[in-house]
Amino acid sequence: MSGAAVATAPESEALSERVAAAGHAPIAVDAMGGDDAPSVVVEGARRAWDDGTPIILVGRPGELGDVADIPVLAASEVIAMDDDPGPSVRRRKDSSLVRSAEAVRDGWAGAMVSAGNTGAAMASALLRMGRIKGVSRPAIAIPIPKPSGRPTVMLDAGANAECQPEWLVQFAIMGVALARTRFGMAKPRVGLLSIGEESVKGNGLVKSAHALLESSPLLGATGAPFVGNVEGRDLMSPDVDVVVTDGFTGNVALKTLEGALSGIVGLIEQLAGDDADQARPLLRRAVDELDPENTGGAMLLGVNGVCVISHGSSSAWAIANAIRVARETVLADTVGALASLVRP
Amino acid sequence: MSGAAVATAPESEALSERVAAAGHAPIAVDAMGGDDAPSVVVEGARRAWDDGTPIILVGRPGELGDVADIPVLAASEVIAMDDDPGPSVRRRKDSSLVRSAEAVRDGWAGAMVSAGNTGAAMASALLRMGRIKGVSRPAIAIPIPKPSGRPTVMLDAGANAECQPEWLVQFAIMGVALARTRFGMAKPRVGLLSIGEESVKGNGLVKSAHALLESSPLLGATGAPFVGNVEGRDLMSPDVDVVVTDGFTGNVALKTLEGALSGIVGLIEQLAGDDADQARPLLRRAVDELDPENTGGAMLLGVNGVCVISHGSSSAWAIANAIRVARETVLADTVGALASLVRP
């Protein structure tokens, strides 16, 4: 297929078979989003396809190269990495991002994955899929890997630079839904990111949110305990499972983690000198385990569908991984669980 | 000496000789502050004393153990780690913290060092030494070590949970003074911590501060360029020297760095398995180089004197290091440089 966008799912024998075997609708992959799109994205999608995941690539068919048997949904427009999200999404109705979100809305894709413009991906998902009832603002959740096993779910990692205290309570409930369905934690412990353990510590937002989290009947009903304030050093602690914060603080914390990771690896290589070759495989494994991108990238929670957002600099491996995460999230019905927990 | 507090400097032959040789008044060390005070603090002070640094220990003489030749300034009261800072400092006029700050104010100590209650240390310094003219709020500056050599100075790392945009401009100037006098950077590059490089990214505080930093005649007069927004991953980048932020975000970022450091070291040890013994010395060196505490701990800038604040969990080694930092800061006349740059 090629040319104008279509309003129905692309069909192929290969896809139907995969959908039947996988038990879920295909993952819509924004082929045009990312620093090295479409080539790296297509390569990542091919890997996931080779592993049996049902996929549709969304983008300009003539530019995608060898897509193997993967069906393509044609979308004639592209939203660039530095385009202004709101206006782009409103105007470029035939963009790969908007078409991906529509595919999820219309039910013939189970999830969307993009390594493109983060703001535009969020806006597409929000405008096309809509918000889940009871959610004031969707938030980006990120799993922070830790040595002790299951990750910490941190949200908001960047969707909302400024937040109201009551949104943080909703973030907590959304985080509980993700921790429960994706990571098998029945009663994840919820912490509030602050600058001291005492409830009087923090800024105005945190103090108000602390009181709301302590008394929220909705959060209480989930059975997940609120363990109070946690600090930046607790993000990788085994003592907390879900950490809520505003999107400004969360994004700074996430990127600080990423920077620390490459900083310490750089320093160890430097210190190791001639022994660096020996140390490198070990460091590589540590980085792979701790890199949030490799754990599955960011997920927009609170919209009525699954939306996984990868780094613009994602490798083919990271794209394949994001597709795997999207697939697992569909199968775990995270969105359904979230909707039933957050409804007032 | 023992018993009631005195209003004059403790004198000893050893101290006078040291002051003459070092070229600065002694460092007042709060012997009662810290998780393992006074023993660990006294041990750290002894190490610095053995290296020739002039010191006076401030605290309860009967509880200090073997202080060698170090003079003691008696202070009968102690402010505990979890005491409420404001009231404690106002009421416990004969506490080791308040007496340390007074020693600096009165000129017979060159600096104070405490591993005690951070809030009370800040309040003591602020109330007894006073603010430097042109400074609305003192801020905690922390040097973040990086593989590339000279550290990044980040402030505020926790003094002010909520900030006005114009305070961030003052923080920038204070950070320039520290980077210049302590780390020899003539024209340190100043960045604003945000969640994207574009000036439109961030919360309201950051957007307002961005505009002020771009146009500040005072900052411009320092010759230090404002390089715009930076992100969490840039804290250890070679491309920025001074990073300004509010005390909430800064504290979260600092503690996230600390947590990431121990998290990755734990993971590498775990991955290394039987090879961990081999990897451990290398890891130890990396941790020592990157641990902010080992680089010198936190410094309260904007008060009329030098105040170094160490972690409550400081080892004797860290205390000795904090004393060294205090000493270098006195000799570099950071306070004088700051006062001349920030005055409107």
XYZ file of C-alpha atoms in Angstrom:
688
model
C 0.000 0.000 0.000
C 1.084 3.580 -0.492
C -0.210 7.076 -1.183
C -3.025 8.585 0.847
C -3.721 7.562 4.405
C -6.322 4.882 4.971
C -8.930 4.731 7.672
C -8.905 0.986 8.069
C -6.269 -1.337 9.389
C -3.719 -2.594 6.937
C -4.317 -6.240 6.438
C -1.966 -9.043 5.660
C -1.967 -12.735 6.202
C 1.209 -12.499 8.205
C -0.330 -9.881 10.515
C -3.575 -11.804 11.073
C -1.639 -14.883 12.036
C 0.514 -12.957 14.455
C -2.445 -11.216 16.055
C -4.145 -14.551 16.571
C -1.020 -16.098 18.086
C -0.127 -13.091 20.258
C -3.648 -12.459 21.459
C -3.557 -8.723 20.918
C -3.980 -6.135 18.182
C -0.765 -5.009 16.470
C 1.555 -2.374 17.918
C 1.502 0.815 15.836
C 5.099 1.991 15.439
C 5.726 5.594 14.397
C 8.322 4.927 11.716
C 9.125 8.612 11.198
C 9.970 9.578 14.800
C 13.500 9.627 16.211
C 16.906 11.049 15.473
C 17.686 8.245 13.027
C 14.205 7.589 11.701
C 13.023 5.828 9.744
C 15.946 3.422 9.276
C 16.666 2.632 12.922
C 12.972 2.466 13.789
C 12.262 0.061 10.933
C 15.212 -2.059 11.983
C 13.897 -2.207 15.562
C 10.415 -3.065 14.338
C 11.818 -5.854 12.180
C 13.507 -7.378 15.193
C 10.279 -7.365 17.188
C 8.416 -8.704 14.158
C 10.954 -11.495 13.837
C 10.195 -12.396 17.442
C 6.531 -12.821 16.540
C 5.056 -9.491 17.688
C 2.228 -8.172 15.490
C 3.175 -4.694 14.233
C 2.100 -2.018 11.803
C 4.570 0.630 10.739
C 3.106 4.122 10.341
C 4.806 6.549 7.978
C 5.765 7.370 4.415
C 5.904 4.055 2.583
C 8.417 5.248 0.002
C 10.951 6.206 2.669
C 10.907 3.149 4.884
C 13.303 0.869 3.017
C 12.992 -2.851 3.516
C 10.106 -3.483 5.899
C 10.057 -7.261 5.271
C 6.474 -8.494 5.760
C 5.421 -5.751 8.149
C 2.274 -3.950 7.004
C 2.534 -0.194 6.568
C -0.111 2.368 7.348
C 0.587 5.318 5.090
C 0.832 8.740 6.732
C 2.008 11.536 4.474
C 3.155 14.044 7.108
C 5.938 14.119 9.675
C 6.182 16.067 12.929
C 9.822 16.960 13.432
C 11.677 16.585 16.723
C 11.707 20.327 17.345
C 8.228 21.223 16.093
C 5.880 22.937 18.516
C 3.758 20.017 19.777
C 0.265 21.523 20.060
C 0.005 23.269 16.685
C 1.746 20.379 14.877
C -0.680 17.804 16.161
C -3.689 19.982 15.410
C -2.565 20.787 11.868
C -0.831 17.628 10.659
C -3.740 15.283 10.773
C -2.049 12.867 8.391
C 1.186 12.694 10.384
C 2.598 9.371 11.501
C 2.112 10.347 15.149
C -1.528 11.350 14.830
C -2.314 8.299 12.678
C -0.654 6.023 15.217
C -2.789 7.446 18.021
C -5.928 7.122 15.876
C -5.124 3.483 15.209
C -5.178 2.865 18.951
C -8.336 4.907 19.433
C -10.098 2.967 16.697
C -9.084 -0.318 18.189
C -7.128 -1.896 15.396
C -3.825 -1.140 17.052
C -3.277 -2.237 20.639
C -0.649 0.386 21.448
C 1.512 3.074 19.897
C 5.285 3.433 20.143
C 7.229 6.544 19.129
C 10.802 7.766 19.460
C 9.750 11.097 17.986
C 8.846 14.491 19.423
C 7.836 13.676 23.014
C 5.458 16.598 23.399
C 3.748 15.803 20.107
C 3.469 12.125 21.008
C 1.784 13.085 24.278
C -0.507 15.546 22.539
C -1.458 13.020 19.855
C -2.275 10.383 22.434
C -4.206 12.811 24.598
C -6.202 14.380 21.773
C -6.972 11.172 19.903
C -7.317 8.585 22.681
C -8.688 10.947 25.314
C -8.188 10.931 29.058
C -9.342 8.181 31.370
C -12.203 9.322 33.598
C -10.850 10.571 36.920
C -7.490 11.615 35.477
C -6.886 15.374 35.392
C -3.561 15.136 33.569
C -1.749 12.202 31.984
C 1.760 11.647 33.307
C 4.916 10.017 32.045
C 5.902 6.980 34.080
C 9.392 5.608 33.952
C 10.681 2.406 35.500
C 13.961 3.067 37.308
C 15.961 -0.132 37.418
C 17.684 -1.083 40.634
C 20.067 -3.767 41.767
C 17.495 -5.314 44.076
C 15.229 -6.541 41.298
C 11.938 -4.937 40.401
C 12.168 -1.306 39.328
C 10.843 1.828 40.973
C 8.030 3.413 38.957
C 8.563 7.191 38.961
C 5.980 9.622 37.666
C 5.570 12.311 36.416
C 8.866 12.261 34.515
C 8.110 15.259 32.364
C 4.544 15.622 31.071
C 3.519 18.404 33.459
C 6.142 20.988 34.420
C 3.727 22.403 36.980
C 1.271 20.341 38.984
C -1.612 20.659 41.377
C -1.381 18.618 44.611
C -4.401 16.480 43.692
C -2.777 15.410 40.429
C -0.009 13.795 42.446
C -2.605 11.616 44.159
C -3.834 10.521 40.738
C -0.240 9.871 39.669
C 0.141 7.652 42.729
C -2.888 5.589 41.754
C -1.725 5.364 38.126
C 1.693 4.253 39.332
C 0.107 1.590 41.511
C -1.801 0.281 38.476
C 1.419 0.044 36.470
C 3.466 -1.511 39.277
C 0.749 -4.065 39.865
C -0.010 -5.096 36.293
C 3.440 -4.796 34.715
C 5.729 -5.675 37.591
C 3.568 -7.953 39.707
C 3.612 -5.875 42.884
C 0.298 -6.445 44.634
C 0.709 -3.631 47.158
C 3.431 -1.332 45.908
C 4.735 1.148 48.469
C 4.108 4.728 47.350
C 6.535 7.530 48.223
C 6.460 11.288 47.604
C 9.700 12.774 46.303
C 10.878 15.517 48.654
C 13.970 16.865 50.383
C 13.609 15.232 53.771
C 11.614 12.435 55.310
C 9.575 14.579 57.666
C 6.185 15.664 56.356
C 7.058 19.327 56.985
C 9.945 19.145 54.505
C 9.553 20.270 50.923
C 7.939 22.991 48.885
C 4.297 24.015 49.014
C 3.230 21.470 46.420
C 4.828 18.597 48.287
C 3.403 19.605 51.658
C -0.119 19.795 50.242
C 0.283 16.571 48.301
C 1.594 14.810 51.407
C -1.607 15.566 53.305
C -3.779 14.469 50.380
C -1.858 11.231 49.869
C -2.198 10.356 53.539
C -5.946 10.773 53.505
C -6.954 9.742 49.983
C -9.776 7.163 50.085
C -9.066 6.251 46.446
C -5.419 5.502 47.101
C -6.371 3.756 50.328
C -8.793 1.559 48.418
C -5.982 0.255 46.226
C -4.356 -1.339 49.284
C -1.037 0.259 48.337
C 0.513 1.934 51.411
C 1.711 5.547 51.337
C 5.126 5.474 52.996
C 5.617 9.241 53.124
C 8.392 11.402 51.754
C 11.370 9.849 50.031
C 14.526 11.544 48.775
C 16.468 11.476 45.532
C 18.760 8.798 46.891
C 15.762 6.514 47.455
C 14.864 6.283 43.769
C 16.923 3.101 43.532
C 16.137 1.919 47.062
C 14.439 -1.430 47.706
C 12.124 0.283 50.200
C 9.839 2.093 47.766
C 8.066 0.957 44.588
C 6.215 3.995 43.232
C 7.558 7.552 43.552
C 5.355 10.499 42.659
C 6.563 13.991 41.827
C 5.815 16.905 39.531
C 7.044 16.622 35.944
C 9.775 19.214 36.373
C 11.411 17.561 39.364
C 10.858 14.094 37.911
C 12.496 14.993 34.626
C 15.478 16.556 36.363
C 15.849 13.460 38.556
C 15.586 11.086 35.600
C 18.161 12.939 33.549
C 20.433 13.304 36.568
C 20.330 9.513 36.905
C 21.197 9.097 33.245
C 24.031 11.603 33.521
C 25.408 9.976 36.665
C 25.385 6.637 34.918
C 27.483 7.784 32.000
C 29.612 9.947 34.280
C 30.629 7.108 36.537
C 31.213 4.759 33.626
C 33.428 7.362 31.978
C 35.354 7.825 35.168
C 35.822 4.114 35.796
C 37.106 3.653 32.259
C 39.478 6.545 32.795
C 40.702 5.194 36.131
C 41.015 1.687 34.758
C 43.468 2.907 32.118
C 45.095 -0.103 30.533
C 42.701 -2.371 32.382
C 39.699 -0.647 30.793
C 39.276 -3.330 28.161
C 38.911 -5.832 30.930
C 36.426 -3.722 32.851
C 34.369 -2.723 29.839
C 32.122 -5.784 29.460
C 31.164 -5.537 33.113
C 30.442 -1.835 32.800
C 28.441 -2.463 29.662
C 26.252 -4.928 31.501
C 25.754 -2.542 34.409
C 24.816 0.280 32.056
C 22.432 -1.948 30.165
C 20.739 -2.980 33.371
C 20.439 0.534 34.750
C 19.701 2.541 31.620
C 16.028 3.483 31.956
C 15.697 3.311 28.197
C 16.657 -0.304 28.187
C 14.189 -1.102 30.914
C 11.469 0.003 28.616
C 11.360 3.724 28.133
C 8.649 6.063 29.202
C 4.940 5.367 29.220
C 2.177 7.957 29.080
C -0.339 6.951 31.742
C -3.850 8.331 32.036
C -4.791 8.270 28.362
C -7.241 5.741 27.068
C -4.689 3.453 25.437
C -1.076 2.393 25.605
C 1.514 4.953 24.487
C 5.217 4.181 24.848
C 7.671 7.022 24.226
C 11.317 6.235 23.509
C 14.337 8.489 23.495
C 14.949 10.263 20.212
C 18.372 8.656 20.226
C 16.960 5.134 20.553
C 18.904 2.355 18.915
C 17.167 -0.422 16.999
C 17.584 -2.510 20.114
C 15.843 0.144 22.234
C 12.998 0.395 19.714
C 12.502 -3.383 19.769
C 12.514 -3.178 23.532
C 9.927 -0.397 23.589
C 7.706 -2.520 21.350
C 8.093 -5.434 23.755
C 7.105 -3.164 26.648
C 4.065 -1.896 24.730
C 3.067 -5.481 24.030
C 3.412 -6.567 27.662
C 1.436 -3.527 28.793
C -1.408 -4.418 26.441
C -1.438 -8.010 27.613
C -1.331 -6.933 31.268
C -4.305 -4.597 30.690
C -2.650 -1.778 32.587
C -5.091 0.722 31.102
C -8.108 -1.243 32.321
C -6.644 -1.621 35.799
C -5.804 2.082 35.933
C -9.296 3.070 34.842
C -10.926 0.985 37.547
C -8.609 2.261 40.311
C -8.710 5.959 39.496
C -12.421 6.394 38.930
C -13.874 8.540 41.678
C 39.286 25.522 79.827
C 35.832 24.287 80.764
C 32.529 25.421 82.232
C 30.749 28.530 80.984
C 31.140 29.829 77.492
C 33.697 32.511 76.921
C 33.505 35.532 74.718
C 37.128 35.559 73.709
C 39.161 33.191 71.599
C 40.746 30.248 73.342
C 44.439 30.788 73.326
C 47.285 28.372 73.223
C 50.820 28.511 72.084
C 50.228 25.736 69.569
C 47.292 27.625 68.049
C 49.126 30.938 67.774
C 51.986 29.256 65.979
C 49.658 27.529 63.588
C 47.694 30.696 62.841
C 50.911 32.495 62.072
C 52.122 29.720 59.795
C 48.783 29.155 58.022
C 48.025 32.825 57.583
C 44.423 32.601 58.726
C 42.373 32.492 61.898
C 41.485 29.008 63.179
C 38.614 26.939 61.819
C 35.807 26.578 64.381
C 34.665 22.955 64.335
C 31.277 22.116 65.860
C 32.353 19.089 67.887
C 28.786 18.155 68.883
C 27.206 17.936 65.394
C 26.883 14.717 63.415
C 25.553 11.196 63.772
C 28.712 10.024 65.525
C 29.633 13.232 67.324
C 31.718 14.081 69.136
C 34.121 11.158 68.667
C 34.259 11.105 64.859
C 34.352 14.899 64.649
C 37.207 15.141 67.129
C 39.080 12.439 65.230
C 38.633 14.365 61.965
C 39.742 17.599 63.628
C 42.840 15.870 64.996
C 43.811 14.764 61.513
C 43.508 18.301 60.158
C 45.375 19.622 63.196
C 48.141 17.106 62.580
C 48.432 18.504 59.062
C 49.047 21.946 60.502
C 45.622 23.559 60.225
C 44.726 25.931 63.075
C 41.508 24.724 64.713
C 39.289 25.323 67.710
C 36.822 22.679 68.765
C 33.466 23.988 69.996
C 31.429 21.883 72.405
C 31.216 20.312 75.838
C 34.789 19.898 77.017
C 34.011 16.951 79.267
C 32.576 14.922 76.408
C 35.217 15.371 73.760
C 37.724 12.709 74.762
C 41.312 13.160 73.707
C 41.577 16.435 71.808
C 45.404 16.412 71.758
C 46.605 20.038 71.716
C 43.509 21.465 70.045
C 41.997 24.350 72.015
C 38.362 23.962 73.026
C 35.742 26.682 73.159
C 33.217 25.565 75.736
C 29.558 25.560 74.678
C 27.159 23.982 77.128
C 24.243 23.264 74.814
C 23.690 20.956 71.844
C 21.216 21.255 68.979
C 20.183 17.736 68.001
C 19.975 16.494 64.412
C 16.165 16.513 64.437
C 15.563 19.706 66.409
C 13.511 22.445 64.774
C 16.205 24.800 63.427
C 14.720 28.256 63.997
C 13.587 27.904 67.620
C 16.699 25.906 68.584
C 19.055 28.547 67.336
C 17.090 31.364 68.939
C 16.875 29.620 72.324
C 20.158 27.733 72.649
C 22.498 30.681 72.670
C 25.242 28.618 74.252
C 25.023 25.774 71.731
C 28.089 24.618 69.848
C 26.530 25.727 66.554
C 25.651 29.239 67.688
C 29.038 29.690 69.397
C 30.814 28.526 66.237
C 28.980 31.108 64.152
C 29.708 33.823 66.713
C 33.394 32.963 66.610
C 33.363 33.682 62.880
C 31.330 36.848 63.315
C 33.718 38.128 65.953
C 36.693 37.441 63.766
C 38.700 35.053 65.874
C 37.623 32.072 63.807
C 38.071 32.186 60.035
C 35.314 29.704 59.249
C 32.894 27.254 60.834
C 32.456 23.580 60.003
C 29.534 21.440 61.174
C 28.212 17.966 60.427
C 25.180 18.669 62.589
C 21.607 19.770 61.941
C 21.830 21.422 58.502
C 18.922 23.787 59.036
C 20.290 24.910 62.394
C 23.759 25.389 60.944
C 22.290 27.610 58.225
C 20.187 29.531 60.747
C 23.166 30.018 63.090
C 25.328 31.325 60.280
C 22.596 33.575 58.931
C 21.572 35.012 62.296
C 25.061 35.496 63.713
C 27.140 36.363 60.623
C 24.382 38.150 58.707
C 23.759 38.314 54.977
C 26.088 39.886 52.497
C 24.628 43.073 51.031
C 22.811 42.308 47.783
C 21.975 38.743 48.762
C 18.274 38.077 49.385
C 18.780 34.484 50.535
C 21.903 32.478 51.256
C 22.158 29.253 49.245
C 23.938 25.952 49.650
C 26.561 25.400 46.978
C 27.894 21.949 46.254
C 30.770 21.009 43.976
C 29.750 18.086 41.763
C 32.846 16.177 40.750
C 33.190 15.068 37.161
C 35.623 12.958 35.195
C 36.773 15.917 33.128
C 38.494 17.704 35.990
C 37.124 20.746 37.723
C 33.735 20.265 39.365
C 30.382 21.807 38.546
C 29.199 24.193 41.265
C 25.480 23.619 41.823
C 23.337 25.902 43.955
C 20.922 26.036 45.688
C 21.254 22.463 46.935
C 18.679 22.798 49.678
C 18.604 26.067 51.613
C 15.461 27.457 49.962
C 12.716 25.000 49.019
C 10.924 27.788 47.193
C 12.634 30.583 45.333
C 11.946 33.845 43.569
C 13.398 34.213 40.046
C 15.711 37.051 41.085
C 17.284 34.908 43.795
C 18.491 32.554 41.069
C 20.392 35.450 39.494
C 22.075 36.080 42.842
C 22.841 32.368 43.123
C 24.504 32.565 39.720
C 26.743 35.411 40.849
C 27.560 33.635 44.114
C 28.402 30.484 42.158
C 30.683 32.475 39.871
C 32.519 33.846 42.920
C 33.059 30.326 44.271
C 34.072 28.821 40.916
C 36.530 31.653 40.391
C 38.158 31.782 43.812
C 38.071 28.106 44.782
C 38.425 26.374 41.430
C 40.319 28.896 39.367
C 37.742 29.391 36.638
C 38.061 32.970 35.427
C 34.849 32.965 33.383
C 32.761 30.020 34.520
C 29.854 29.157 32.231
C 26.523 29.498 34.043
C 23.581 27.213 33.244
C 19.995 27.128 34.516
C 18.690 23.678 35.462
C 15.567 22.895 33.444
C 13.897 20.130 31.468
C 14.931 21.088 27.956
C 17.448 23.352 26.336
C 14.959 25.729 24.762
C 14.165 28.835 26.820
C 10.436 28.023 26.682
C 10.989 24.753 28.543
C 10.504 24.501 32.288
C 8.200 25.708 35.015
C 7.234 29.310 35.700
C 10.202 29.943 37.977
C 12.682 28.733 35.391
C 11.146 30.703 32.535
C 11.251 33.928 34.555
C 14.765 33.240 35.823
C 15.945 32.530 32.273
C 14.910 35.993 31.133
C 16.521 37.641 34.162
C 19.783 35.715 33.756
C 20.000 36.709 30.107
C 19.667 40.378 30.876
C 21.300 40.789 34.286
C 23.862 43.616 34.246
C 25.370 42.297 37.491
C 25.953 38.826 36.083
C 27.129 40.361 32.821
C 29.652 42.444 34.727
C 31.273 39.319 36.144
C 32.296 38.266 32.615
C 30.836 34.816 33.221
C 28.632 33.802 30.269
C 25.069 32.532 30.740
C 24.822 29.467 28.512
C 21.069 28.948 28.941
C 19.136 25.946 30.169
C 20.906 22.738 31.045
C 19.410 19.385 32.014
C 20.017 16.906 34.801
C 22.381 14.930 32.616
C 24.576 18.013 32.208
C 25.446 18.261 35.904
C 28.590 16.255 35.216
C 29.154 17.661 31.728
C 32.366 19.497 30.826
C 30.269 22.180 29.108
C 28.955 23.976 32.184
C 30.658 25.188 35.379
C 27.927 26.727 37.544
C 24.355 25.395 37.606
C 21.628 27.374 39.370
C 18.322 25.975 40.550
C 15.854 26.265 43.406
C 16.727 24.435 46.623
C 14.058 21.786 46.184
C 15.144 20.716 42.715
C 18.807 21.060 43.614
C 18.482 18.871 46.669
C 16.589 16.202 44.738
C 19.245 16.262 42.003
C 22.107 16.057 44.499
C 20.603 13.128 46.366
C 19.693 11.407 43.107
C 23.354 11.629 42.127
C 24.407 10.144 45.446
C 21.854 7.362 45.128
C 22.856 6.580 41.550
C 26.450 6.352 42.614
C 25.836 3.768 45.290
C 23.236 2.031 43.111
C 25.583 1.471 40.214
C 28.416 0.411 42.485
C 26.123 -2.117 44.152
C 25.052 -3.433 40.792
C 28.572 -3.736 39.442
C 29.628 -5.630 42.546
C 26.652 -7.910 42.117
C 27.354 -8.494 38.419
C 31.033 -9.005 39.055
C 30.273 -11.919 41.377
C 33.509 -13.736 42.095
C 35.424 -11.015 40.313
C 34.063 -8.390 42.699
C 37.169 -8.438 44.836
C 39.156 -7.541 41.774
C 36.782 -4.757 40.748
C 36.383 -3.296 44.234
C 39.509 -1.125 44.461
C 38.618 0.470 41.128
C 35.056 1.088 42.231
C 36.284 2.498 45.519
C 38.427 5.015 43.672
C 35.558 5.987 41.388
C 33.236 6.472 44.338
C 35.827 8.505 46.196
C 36.316 10.752 43.199
C 32.617 11.266 42.558
C 31.213 11.416 46.071
C 30.257 15.060 46.581
C 31.108 14.751 50.254
C 34.653 13.855 49.452
C 34.973 16.811 47.131
C 34.315 19.029 50.050
C 30.728 19.000 51.170
C 28.277 21.829 51.069
C 29.007 25.489 51.602
C 26.529 28.157 52.655
C 27.102 31.120 50.343
C 25.739 34.607 50.894
C 26.440 34.881 54.607
C 29.191 37.101 55.882
C 31.673 34.318 56.616
C 32.638 30.812 55.638
C 30.268 28.026 56.711
C 30.900 24.455 55.558
C 28.181 21.893 56.221
C 29.018 18.195 56.135
C 26.755 15.171 55.991
C 25.550 13.975 59.362
C 27.066 10.621 58.470
C 30.508 12.126 57.798
C 33.509 9.963 58.581
C 36.578 11.394 60.286
C 38.107 11.545 56.828
C 35.165 13.607 55.536
C 35.392 15.954 58.538
C 39.099 16.504 57.920
C 38.274 17.153 54.296
C 35.563 19.680 55.179
C 38.069 21.494 57.400
C 40.516 21.584 54.494
C 37.811 23.053 52.255
C 36.933 25.671 54.859
C 40.590 26.584 55.110
C 41.039 26.903 51.340
C 37.892 29.005 51.105
C 39.200 31.407 53.730
C 42.550 31.690 51.978
C 40.859 32.217 48.605
C 38.717 35.013 50.098
C 35.589 33.668 48.442
C 33.414 35.769 50.743
C 35.179 38.973 49.748
C 34.933 38.169 46.047
C 31.268 37.312 46.409
C 30.531 40.542 48.242
C 32.134 42.633 45.548
C 30.373 40.831 42.679
C 26.858 40.716 44.125
C 26.597 44.263 45.403
C 24.014 46.135 43.347
